[in-house]
Amino acid sequence: MYKKLYVLMVALLTGSAAFSQIHKTMVSTNRLERSDSSMTSRTYNLNPVVVTGSGHHQRLKSTATPVRVLSSQEIKEQGITTFDGALTRMMPQASMAPNSMGTFLRLNGLGNKYILILINGQKLSGDISNNVDLNRINMARVKRIEVLDGAASSLYGSDAIAGVINIITDQPTQDVVSVTSDTRVSGHGVLTEAVSLDIYKNGFGSYTSFTHDRADSYQTNDLEYVKGSDTETQQTIAPFFTGYRTNIIGQKFTYAPNQHLALNAGLDYSYKITDRPNTRPDITGGNDYEMHYKGLRWNVGGIYKFTSKNSLQADFVVDRFRYGKEYDVETKDYAIGDYVQSKKQRMMEGQMKAIFGLTANSTTIFGADWRKDYLDASSGNIDQHVYSLAAYAQHEAKVRVGRGSATATLGLRYNYHQTFGTHLTPKVSLMYSLGPLNLRATYSSGFRAPGLDELYYHYFSVNRGKAQISFGNQDLKPEKSNYFALNAEYRTQTIAVSVTGYLNRINDMVVKQNVDIDDASRKMLMAEFPEMTQDQADKMVTYALYQNSDKGDVKGMQVNISANIFKGFNLSAHYVYTYARTCSDDTWTLLERSIRHAATFTANYHHSWRNYRLNVNLNGRLQSKTYYTGSYEDAPGFGIWNLNTTHSFTIIKGLLFQPSIGIENIFNKVDRRIDSANRKYALYSPGRMLTVGGVIKLGQK
């Protein structure tokens, strides 16, 4: 059976919406896609279809590189409406630290800049101080999220040292006209509303969506330590969590006139503004301005399938992102409503990919990428651009070995970067399968070119009277990594158990290091930044400079267990151990924000009675303390449990009504420590909250 499925799917490439379109026109793979998305089948299907690991669609059990899949059904069952919520509740190796400058994401101990986020195989660009703006991701369109741990540069290029997160979107491919409204409300002003209109007829598809997401700022303690004191406190209105309002509008068109050709075009516009308390003369913690973000992303692409095993694809994407300060308090320099741009980014990328089934049991992929990045940052005095070129090849073959089978994957990518020249990143993976047992071994090389901000930053600001200065460094070297992993997996229709051990070694890590200031450097800084006063310069002790540290070392283990206990009842547990360090000047220190132990648990039950279906989901996340370096104290560990129930009513044919009710943070775990200059946090929950939601779907086939 697996051999037959393998042959059917070898012509498919990673993440392409166009490939997905052709893929779905094939009868057999249509069945696979439908079984992966239905509630009933999900409970019994522990072997879904994936694309990210090997670059073409295949069953999870058949991929030589382990991939973790978060399906839209699982996400909805847990009452999750945000991308960061999906990762942190369902993946213990991921952690988040939200703030007004975006969301600081970590995966397997490594931060944002080492994680490549894709939408249908195409890079999501745009960040704020290296914090990815995850609010740009439209969760209303997510079909599944595939996570590939470790270096994946042979297929995906730069920035894939820690792993790849590929968001696969969903568009109906059968004749249908449907309207869906999905609403969810909880405490502290949290509201998510998503509306979509899907039309598919005679090969033409139109998919329109609008999402509004908002949350109020809140505090867990209204006290802070007075500057310079560890005992004296004062009241503050500074938010612990920064509120925001986000709108996302998406439109996608597809056209597949026959089984050979499929075309697609899409556009997404995102808008976000923070919602913080205004500056007040009688209390600290207010702000004169809100952070304002805008993103515009569009893409066109197509695929031509010569035969069921040979196809050619081309895609082009443009991603624009900018942010700045929008004043809502009148100041000496700005009036209410004034906008001051801080940063503007633009990325253009073109991809061409081809897949050939040279033999019945092999798949060969060839591809080429061109990419150009622009950065205009007034806050860092940067106006630069850089381009890169890449070509890659990957061959995967499966052969019989005794009573089992072996699958080998060999890949090599040639990278040319305008600033850093040529690099080669290979990948080798082996898998031996014997019935339900899979044994895997993987080696892959990673590559990351320093960003334009790390190269050219020239930043000066004043925060509470204290000058802050950061410099880029044009002498930086690119970061390189070597990733090794061993995996053992046992997978049947009722249970899936997977154990993975890995080692990720990174050379020439780019870090922002503090440089001590003497009289000579103080004069240099005043010459570089004439706006800095003598008093501000005299109080400065250090300034920041991007530099290459010696090396990084991340080692860990993952254990994943999912089981269908009985019909309608499913349990899953996921545990990770991560030991992440960096070495500079022969001194080893733990990586900032790394977490040694983390686990997630889910228990799900569902049952149907004629026109009514009940789903009950209990999920939890437990993690040990979060490590911080320098003078910062570690953030304590925590355990959070959530309960969500969904009730589905089929009132009349074509009309679905699905209310939901749940409790977030059942045991009311809150970090109520008093804020101070050397205090960081890992738990951002405001406490126990009731959540209420509802889905109304009207569809006609």
XYZ file of C-alpha atoms in Angstrom:
701
model
C 0.000 0.000 0.000
C 2.740 2.434 0.937
C 4.601 1.716 -2.284
C 1.478 2.559 -4.303
C 0.925 5.787 -2.379
C 4.593 6.666 -2.777
C 4.370 6.353 -6.559
C 1.227 8.491 -6.676
C 2.780 11.326 -4.709
C 6.366 11.671 -5.923
C 5.595 14.545 -8.318
C 4.751 17.035 -5.626
C 6.937 19.843 -4.284
C 7.089 21.463 -0.896
C 4.646 24.073 0.193
C 3.335 25.108 -3.206
C -0.278 26.135 -3.384
C -0.181 25.349 -7.092
C 1.155 21.844 -6.484
C -1.528 21.376 -3.882
C -4.104 22.334 -6.502
C -2.904 19.733 -9.010
C -2.439 17.243 -6.212
C -6.074 17.559 -5.265
C -7.294 16.936 -8.817
C -6.047 13.371 -8.531
C -8.752 11.100 -7.164
C -6.578 9.014 -4.866
C -4.813 11.958 -3.240
C -8.142 13.744 -2.860
C -9.164 10.926 -0.568
C -5.995 11.360 1.451
C -6.546 15.086 1.879
C -10.182 14.637 2.930
C -9.333 11.935 5.464
C -6.758 14.226 7.026
C -9.232 17.057 7.577
C -12.314 15.326 8.941
C -12.890 15.095 12.669
C -13.734 11.401 12.716
C -10.827 10.324 10.560
C -8.364 12.465 12.505
C -8.958 10.485 15.659
C -8.037 7.234 13.958
C -5.492 8.582 11.455
C -2.044 8.805 13.031
C -0.334 8.825 9.623
C -1.290 12.075 7.817
C 0.031 13.428 4.532
C 3.009 15.831 4.847
C 5.153 17.801 2.408
C 7.849 19.744 4.274
C 10.318 17.004 5.249
C 11.274 15.645 1.836
C 9.847 18.211 -0.567
C 6.955 16.134 -1.886
C 3.661 14.820 -0.533
C 3.837 11.497 1.259
C 2.528 9.809 4.355
C 4.199 10.848 7.600
C 5.369 7.297 8.179
C 7.097 7.244 4.776
C 9.145 10.431 5.079
C 12.839 9.913 5.824
C 12.946 13.145 7.855
C 10.671 13.357 10.943
C 8.006 16.081 10.742
C 5.502 17.234 13.368
C 2.021 18.039 12.026
C -0.565 20.299 13.683
C -3.851 19.864 11.832
C -6.543 22.543 11.691
C -8.945 20.127 13.352
C -6.650 19.664 16.361
C -6.126 23.425 16.578
C -9.876 24.114 16.551
C -10.594 21.384 19.084
C -8.298 23.133 21.555
C -10.029 26.479 20.989
C -6.889 28.075 19.538
C -7.266 31.135 17.300
C -3.676 32.450 17.075
C -0.509 31.073 15.521
C 1.592 31.468 18.658
C -1.123 29.712 20.657
C -1.013 26.744 18.271
C 2.750 26.340 18.630
C 3.057 26.814 22.393
C 0.054 24.654 23.330
C 0.888 21.810 20.970
C 4.688 21.869 20.587
C 6.873 21.863 23.722
C 10.023 22.690 21.706
C 8.502 26.083 20.824
C 8.200 29.062 23.193
C 7.011 32.657 22.810
C 7.663 35.992 24.495
C 5.083 38.560 23.276
C 5.751 42.304 23.481
C 5.015 45.511 21.594
C 7.917 44.739 19.238
C 6.379 41.500 17.988
C 6.707 37.970 19.297
C 10.070 36.463 20.219
C 9.843 32.873 18.966
C 12.247 30.104 19.949
C 12.472 26.596 18.519
C 14.746 23.964 20.054
C 16.647 26.606 22.006
C 17.307 28.917 19.040
C 15.607 32.230 18.338
C 13.657 33.932 15.563
C 16.446 34.523 13.094
C 17.275 30.799 12.941
C 13.682 29.748 12.169
C 12.349 29.876 8.624
C 8.597 30.494 8.469
C 6.913 29.614 5.180
C 3.385 30.009 3.846
C 2.793 27.305 1.249
C 6.561 26.967 0.867
C 7.210 30.707 0.418
C 9.107 32.751 2.990
C 7.245 35.099 5.336
C 9.295 38.286 5.645
C 9.058 41.252 8.024
C 10.251 41.560 11.603
C 10.574 44.086 14.409
C 13.978 44.008 16.130
C 14.324 40.364 15.016
C 10.866 39.592 16.472
C 8.592 38.039 13.867
C 5.174 39.671 13.496
C 3.161 36.462 13.828
C -0.123 38.405 13.714
C 0.302 38.516 9.925
C -0.562 34.810 9.720
C -4.221 34.277 8.862
C -5.268 31.319 11.030
C -8.686 31.205 9.330
C -6.977 29.729 6.255
C -4.620 27.276 7.969
C -5.130 23.653 6.947
C -2.140 22.315 8.849
C 1.195 23.463 10.259
C 4.212 21.287 9.510
C 7.321 21.670 11.644
C 10.702 20.321 10.568
C 13.304 20.408 13.340
C 16.970 21.094 12.654
C 18.966 22.490 9.749
C 17.117 22.265 6.429
C 19.214 24.521 4.213
C 19.593 21.989 1.383
C 15.948 22.529 0.401
C 15.122 25.866 2.006
C 18.299 27.961 2.030
C 19.364 30.536 4.617
C 17.664 31.012 8.012
C 16.732 27.326 8.409
C 19.299 26.401 11.087
C 16.832 25.706 13.931
C 14.047 24.392 11.709
C 11.271 25.174 9.254
C 7.644 25.987 10.034
C 5.519 25.569 6.904
C 1.917 26.807 7.054
C -0.281 25.008 4.536
C -3.465 26.893 3.673
C -6.800 25.352 2.740
C -8.994 26.052 -0.265
C -11.906 23.806 -1.342
C -11.350 21.997 -4.645
C -14.847 20.630 -5.195
C -17.769 22.605 -6.601
C -19.003 24.636 -3.655
C -20.270 28.025 -2.514
C -19.828 28.473 1.237
C -19.778 31.262 3.814
C -18.195 30.737 7.235
C -18.170 32.928 10.337
C -15.941 31.962 13.275
C -16.087 34.053 16.481
C -14.280 33.607 19.798
C -14.431 35.870 22.879
C -12.697 35.689 26.256
C -11.516 37.959 29.056
C -9.392 41.135 28.826
C -11.022 42.190 25.579
C -9.853 39.164 23.588
C -11.907 38.840 20.405
C -11.254 36.941 17.199
C -13.669 37.145 14.276
C -12.987 35.405 10.961
C -15.299 35.500 7.940
C -14.646 33.680 4.681
C -16.364 33.216 1.319
C -15.291 30.250 -0.835
C -16.423 29.687 -4.413
C -15.233 26.827 -6.601
C -16.799 25.933 -9.935
C -15.492 24.198 -13.057
C -11.829 24.537 -12.101
C -12.058 28.186 -10.985
C -11.691 29.052 -7.299
C -12.107 32.313 -5.396
C -11.270 32.408 -1.678
C -11.925 35.586 0.286
C -11.290 36.056 4.002
C -11.305 38.756 6.664
C -9.963 38.328 10.200
C -10.142 40.759 13.105
C -8.134 39.986 16.227
C -7.860 42.167 19.310
C -6.832 42.063 22.965
C -6.583 44.649 25.743
C -3.417 45.442 27.644
C -3.326 44.028 31.150
C -1.186 43.876 34.270
C -0.528 41.052 36.726
C 0.985 43.477 39.257
C 0.560 47.255 39.277
C 3.797 47.836 41.193
C 7.362 48.287 39.988
C 10.647 48.813 41.754
C 11.882 52.388 41.822
C 14.874 52.734 39.541
C 18.057 51.902 41.429
C 16.251 50.221 44.331
C 15.510 46.570 45.099
C 13.081 47.328 47.920
C 11.217 50.603 47.243
C 8.191 50.257 44.963
C 5.796 52.580 43.183
C 2.603 52.196 41.189
C 2.747 51.969 37.409
C 0.349 51.673 34.487
C 2.939 49.901 32.315
C 1.241 46.857 30.769
C 2.555 43.371 31.394
C 0.956 42.311 28.099
C 0.599 44.862 25.300
C -2.862 45.058 23.766
C -3.376 45.299 20.018
C -5.872 45.368 17.161
C -5.203 43.426 13.962
C -7.048 43.149 10.641
C -6.125 40.733 7.856
C -7.754 40.716 4.403
C -6.938 37.881 2.013
C -7.955 37.064 -1.535
C -6.817 34.097 -3.589
C -7.728 32.889 -7.061
C -6.980 29.492 -8.582
C -7.654 28.126 -12.035
C -7.145 24.531 -13.147
C -8.635 24.069 -16.652
C -7.422 20.468 -16.831
C -5.360 17.901 -14.982
C -2.109 19.262 -16.426
C -2.221 22.975 -15.638
C -2.968 24.889 -12.436
C -2.518 28.618 -11.825
C -2.849 30.650 -8.641
C -2.607 34.249 -7.481
C -3.096 35.702 -4.025
C -2.896 38.884 -1.978
C -2.873 39.471 1.778
C -3.016 42.814 3.577
C -2.407 43.061 7.320
C -2.771 45.969 9.720
C -1.863 46.050 13.400
C -1.657 48.772 16.035
C -0.854 48.449 19.716
C -3.232 49.641 22.426
C -1.195 50.909 25.388
C -2.059 53.366 28.166
C -1.171 56.983 27.397
C 1.504 58.944 29.210
C 0.280 60.566 32.419
C 2.060 63.117 34.638
C 0.948 61.451 37.888
C 2.121 57.870 37.270
C 4.790 56.005 35.325
C 4.405 53.440 32.564
C 2.419 55.291 29.877
C 3.445 55.841 26.255
C 3.247 58.805 23.907
C 2.706 56.629 20.839
C 1.453 53.288 19.578
C 3.406 50.907 17.373
C 1.758 50.700 13.949
C 2.463 47.852 11.514
C 1.387 47.215 7.926
C 2.092 44.283 5.617
C 1.250 43.621 1.976
C 2.062 40.287 0.392
C 1.165 39.029 -3.079
C 2.152 36.032 -5.130
C 1.550 34.391 -8.499
C 2.428 30.881 -9.542
C 1.629 27.883 -11.611
C 2.412 24.253 -12.268
C 2.383 22.153 -15.381
C 2.164 18.411 -14.854
C 3.531 16.520 -17.851
C 2.622 13.149 -16.350
C 1.614 11.955 -12.908
C 5.316 11.777 -11.944
C 6.867 14.698 -13.826
C 6.026 18.349 -13.277
C 7.374 21.881 -13.431
C 6.491 24.779 -11.125
C 7.210 28.509 -10.965
C 6.305 30.954 -8.172
C 6.965 34.631 -7.534
C 6.218 36.457 -4.264
C 6.609 40.052 -3.072
C 6.357 40.759 0.649
C 6.333 44.328 2.007
C 6.340 45.173 5.696
C 6.753 48.407 7.623
C 6.246 49.743 11.103
C 6.582 52.996 12.985
C 5.260 55.184 15.776
C 1.785 56.727 15.672
C 1.435 59.427 18.331
C -1.697 59.621 20.462
C -0.214 62.114 22.966
C 0.978 65.561 21.949
C 4.702 66.073 22.571
C 7.227 68.834 21.959
C 8.019 67.449 18.505
C 4.846 65.639 17.420
C 1.091 66.227 17.292
C -1.599 63.618 17.881
C -1.921 61.437 14.784
C 1.641 61.991 13.513
C 3.325 58.874 12.105
C 7.100 58.379 12.214
C 8.348 55.405 10.226
C 10.969 53.247 11.932
C 11.561 50.439 9.466
C 10.488 49.345 5.996
C 11.305 45.955 4.483
C 10.682 44.451 1.073
C 11.435 40.965 -0.194
C 11.117 39.649 -3.740
C 11.605 35.963 -4.438
C 11.310 33.809 -7.533
C 11.340 30.016 -7.476
C 11.453 27.336 -10.137
C 11.147 23.673 -9.208
C 10.917 20.434 -11.126
C 10.182 16.896 -9.992
C 10.979 13.769 -11.949
C 10.046 10.185 -11.209
C 13.055 8.619 -12.894
C 12.166 5.177 -11.561
C 9.118 3.665 -9.918
C 10.651 4.015 -6.441
C 12.566 7.282 -6.642
C 11.923 11.000 -6.722
C 14.356 13.619 -7.995
C 13.907 17.332 -7.323
C 15.730 20.189 -9.029
C 15.198 23.827 -8.111
C 16.503 27.370 -8.393
C 15.795 30.442 -6.231
C 16.423 34.148 -6.648
C 15.791 36.516 -3.776
C 16.345 40.208 -3.078
C 15.912 41.906 0.297
C 15.577 45.635 0.945
C 15.846 47.373 4.318
C 15.132 51.045 4.985
C 15.398 51.720 8.730
C 15.466 55.339 9.823
C 15.866 54.278 13.454
C 19.070 52.436 12.531
C 20.198 54.710 9.683
C 20.091 51.898 7.083
C 19.092 51.955 3.418
C 20.561 48.791 1.914
C 19.669 45.827 -0.262
C 21.199 42.444 -1.039
C 20.453 39.572 -3.412
C 21.103 35.842 -3.315
C 20.970 32.988 -5.823
C 20.615 29.278 -5.200
C 20.351 25.997 -7.053
C 19.633 22.648 -5.454
C 19.086 18.999 -6.228
C 17.683 16.161 -4.141
C 17.289 12.485 -4.935
C 15.244 10.067 -2.854
C 15.203 6.333 -3.532
C 13.525 3.373 -1.874
C 14.738 -0.226 -2.103
C 13.805 -3.546 -0.520
C 16.189 -4.753 2.190
C 15.380 -8.152 3.609
C 11.876 -8.160 5.060
C 11.837 -4.365 5.207
C 12.724 -1.408 3.016
C 15.304 1.378 3.080
C 14.859 4.958 1.901
C 17.857 7.205 1.262
C 17.761 10.940 0.559
C 20.716 12.914 -0.767
C 20.486 16.672 -1.251
C 22.870 19.513 -2.063
C 22.261 23.261 -2.315
C 24.544 25.841 -3.914
C 24.126 29.293 -2.344
C 25.539 32.537 -3.688
C 25.129 35.593 -1.466
C 26.005 39.054 -2.743
C 27.976 39.868 0.398
C 29.271 36.493 1.573
C 29.920 34.575 -1.627
C 29.429 30.863 -2.187
C 28.372 28.124 0.232
C 27.341 24.496 -0.182
C 24.841 22.868 2.198
C 24.397 19.089 1.906
C 21.829 16.773 3.463
C 21.847 12.999 3.941
C 19.045 10.967 5.512
C 18.507 7.221 5.810
C 15.427 5.328 6.938
C 14.909 1.632 7.470
C 11.303 0.420 7.737
C 10.176 -2.931 9.036
C 6.406 -3.090 9.357
C 5.292 -0.415 11.844
C 8.899 0.316 12.927
C 11.003 3.087 11.366
C 14.643 3.874 12.172
C 16.034 7.161 10.847
C 19.400 8.931 10.737
C 19.866 12.476 9.418
C 22.760 14.828 8.777
C 22.214 18.290 7.356
C 24.274 21.418 7.026
C 22.848 24.849 7.786
C 23.769 28.314 6.564
C 22.648 31.763 7.625
C 23.837 35.047 6.145
C 23.823 37.953 8.647
C 20.882 40.277 8.143
C 21.131 43.784 6.797
C 20.483 45.174 10.278
C 23.334 43.111 11.746
C 25.645 44.416 9.041
C 24.705 48.080 8.855
C 22.844 49.099 12.033
C 23.680 52.583 13.357
C 21.150 53.027 16.140
C 20.735 55.667 18.835
C 17.800 56.186 21.188
C 17.060 57.493 24.667
C 14.982 55.372 27.034
C 14.055 56.985 30.373
C 16.978 59.366 30.044
C 19.498 56.631 29.286
C 21.227 56.562 25.889
C 21.222 53.266 23.969
C 23.544 52.658 21.026
C 23.909 49.671 18.689
C 26.285 49.179 15.754
C 26.223 46.716 12.896
C 29.415 45.042 11.766
C 30.347 44.654 8.096
C 33.150 42.244 9.047
C 30.714 39.581 10.223
C 31.044 36.046 8.891
C 28.034 33.895 7.960
C 26.804 31.363 10.490
C 27.132 27.664 9.645
C 25.724 24.630 11.397
C 25.955 20.848 11.412
C 22.855 18.960 12.533
C 22.775 15.266 13.454
C 19.656 13.328 14.497
C 18.665 9.733 15.251
C 15.011 8.727 15.372
C 13.084 5.577 16.234
C 9.357 5.442 15.513
C 6.602 2.883 15.940
C 3.400 3.833 14.129
C 0.138 1.946 13.604
C -3.484 3.019 13.226
C -3.926 3.034 17.017
C -0.612 4.249 18.441
C 2.379 6.319 17.367
C 5.550 6.533 19.467
C 8.600 8.492 18.376
C 11.944 9.171 20.107
C 14.506 11.563 18.610
C 17.952 12.571 19.796
C 19.761 15.424 18.080
C 22.859 17.622 18.134
C 23.018 21.003 16.407
C 26.433 22.711 16.341
C 26.665 26.273 15.066
C 29.857 28.145 14.202
C 30.329 31.924 14.143
C 27.016 32.730 15.837
C 26.086 36.403 15.416
C 25.306 37.985 18.782
C 24.888 41.504 20.083
C 27.714 41.967 22.594
C 28.270 44.820 25.035
C 31.510 46.770 24.541
C 32.964 48.689 27.490
C 33.272 52.443 27.024
C 36.473 54.384 27.752
C 37.276 58.036 27.088
C 38.355 57.404 23.490
C 35.230 55.414 22.598
C 33.027 58.005 24.334
C 34.430 60.678 22.020
C 33.858 58.388 19.048
C 30.223 57.854 20.041
C 29.572 61.572 20.442
C 31.036 62.178 16.985
C 28.857 59.410 15.498
C 25.700 60.708 17.216
C 25.797 64.512 17.583
C 22.298 64.471 19.111
C 23.666 62.774 22.226
C 24.313 65.141 25.126
C 27.486 65.154 27.209
C 25.500 64.062 30.262
C 24.057 61.074 28.383
C 27.524 60.118 27.151
C 29.041 60.363 30.635
C 26.402 57.965 32.018
C 26.987 55.323 29.334
C 28.921 52.245 30.443
C 28.626 50.041 27.355
C 27.349 50.103 23.789
C 26.184 47.143 21.666
C 28.073 45.731 18.682
C 27.105 42.752 16.523
C 29.917 40.188 16.569
C 30.592 36.540 15.785
C 30.876 34.464 18.914
C 32.908 31.268 18.765
C 30.183 28.628 18.537
C 26.818 27.351 19.715
C 25.860 23.885 20.836
C 22.291 22.614 21.131
C 21.594 19.018 22.075
C 18.344 17.447 23.075
C 15.770 14.698 22.967
C 12.123 14.570 21.931
C 9.518 11.970 22.852
C 6.118 11.997 21.122
C 3.250 9.627 21.914
C -0.244 9.583 20.403
C -2.801 6.849 20.965
C -6.415 6.117 20.087
C -7.504 4.562 23.388
C -10.963 3.645 22.126
C -13.365 4.910 19.513
C -13.674 8.675 19.876
C -11.007 9.055 22.597
C -7.447 10.106 21.816
C -4.464 10.902 24.055
C -1.173 12.547 23.141
C 1.914 13.579 25.093
C 5.047 15.351 23.860
C 8.214 15.954 25.884
C 11.452 17.748 24.967
C 14.780 18.112 26.706
C 16.969 20.941 25.400
C 20.482 21.896 26.469
C 21.491 25.025 24.533
C 24.797 26.836 25.060
C 27.037 29.364 23.371
C 30.786 29.773 23.745
C 32.640 33.069 23.443
C 36.260 33.605 24.527
C 36.378 30.007 25.834
C 33.463 30.704 28.200
C 30.303 28.638 27.891
C 26.965 30.208 28.827
C 23.390 29.010 28.439
C 21.555 30.445 25.474
C 19.260 33.348 26.316
C 15.605 32.288 26.857
C 16.392 28.558 26.565
C 14.235 26.043 28.468
C 15.620 22.710 29.704
C 12.365 20.714 30.064
C 8.940 21.187 28.461
C 5.922 18.982 27.787
C 2.435 19.230 26.314
C -0.528 16.909 26.905
C -3.881 16.521 25.152
C -6.915 14.354 25.865
C -9.710 14.542 23.292
C -13.130 12.885 23.243
C -15.859 13.180 20.643
C -19.144 11.430 19.940
C -22.051 11.960 17.573
C -25.809 11.582 18.152
C -27.755 12.042 14.899
C -27.509 15.797 14.177
C -25.404 16.652 17.217
C -21.693 16.100 17.814
C -19.795 16.740 21.066
C -16.059 17.344 21.336
C -14.268 17.755 24.682
C -10.585 18.705 24.752
C -8.272 19.009 27.762
C -4.755 20.269 27.063
C -1.818 21.446 29.113
C 1.721 22.782 28.869
C 4.380 22.295 31.546
C 7.860 23.764 31.395
C 10.862 24.336 33.644
C 12.452 27.727 34.252
C 13.583 29.927 31.377
C 17.270 30.862 31.481
C 18.413 34.446 31.112
C 21.985 35.700 30.895
C 23.836 38.651 32.369
C 22.187 40.433 35.287
C 18.702 39.107 34.465
C 17.144 36.557 36.783
C 15.671 33.332 35.398
C 11.915 33.151 34.876
C 10.213 30.414 36.933
C 8.599 27.374 35.352
C 4.847 26.841 35.200
C 2.014 24.521 34.248
C -1.089 25.674 32.349
C -4.215 23.585 31.695
C -7.115 24.469 29.396
C -10.521 22.916 28.708
C -12.564 23.461 25.552
C -15.873 21.939 24.467
C -17.371 22.177 20.992
C -20.990 21.386 20.102
C -21.886 20.842 16.442
C -25.473 20.992 15.201
C -26.461 20.184 11.644
C -29.759 22.067 11.590
C -30.600 21.636 7.918
C -28.612 20.342 4.992
C -25.785 22.752 4.236
C -26.030 24.664 7.543
C -23.638 23.996 10.436
C -23.954 25.705 13.819
C -21.030 25.043 16.186
C -20.951 26.875 19.548
C -18.031 26.333 21.933
C -17.298 27.107 25.559
C -14.172 26.558 27.604
C -11.856 27.648 30.403
C -8.303 28.844 29.823
C -5.768 28.453 32.639
C -8.031 26.293 34.792
C -5.839 26.533 37.898
C -5.285 30.312 37.596
C -1.472 30.266 37.259
C -0.121 33.849 37.088
C 3.352 35.373 37.405
C 2.710 38.235 39.831
C 6.319 39.225 40.513
C 7.001 42.945 40.743
C 8.567 44.324 37.575
C 12.184 45.437 37.740
C 15.059 46.242 35.395
C 16.608 42.771 35.760
C 13.421 40.718 35.709
C 12.186 38.699 32.733
C 9.098 36.525 32.282
C 8.004 33.292 30.623
C 4.341 33.012 31.655
C 2.171 35.767 30.173
C -1.299 34.525 31.145
C -3.585 37.000 32.993
C -5.184 34.093 34.854
C -8.321 31.986 34.535
C -10.687 33.082 31.748
C -13.981 31.850 30.340
C -13.950 31.533 26.553
C -17.032 31.453 24.331
C -17.172 31.001 20.589
C -19.266 29.914 17.664
C -18.974 28.852 14.039
C -21.748 29.249 11.491
C -21.160 27.716 8.077
C -23.542 27.834 5.160
C -22.388 25.814 2.172
C -23.892 24.435 -1.003
C -22.246 21.906 -3.270
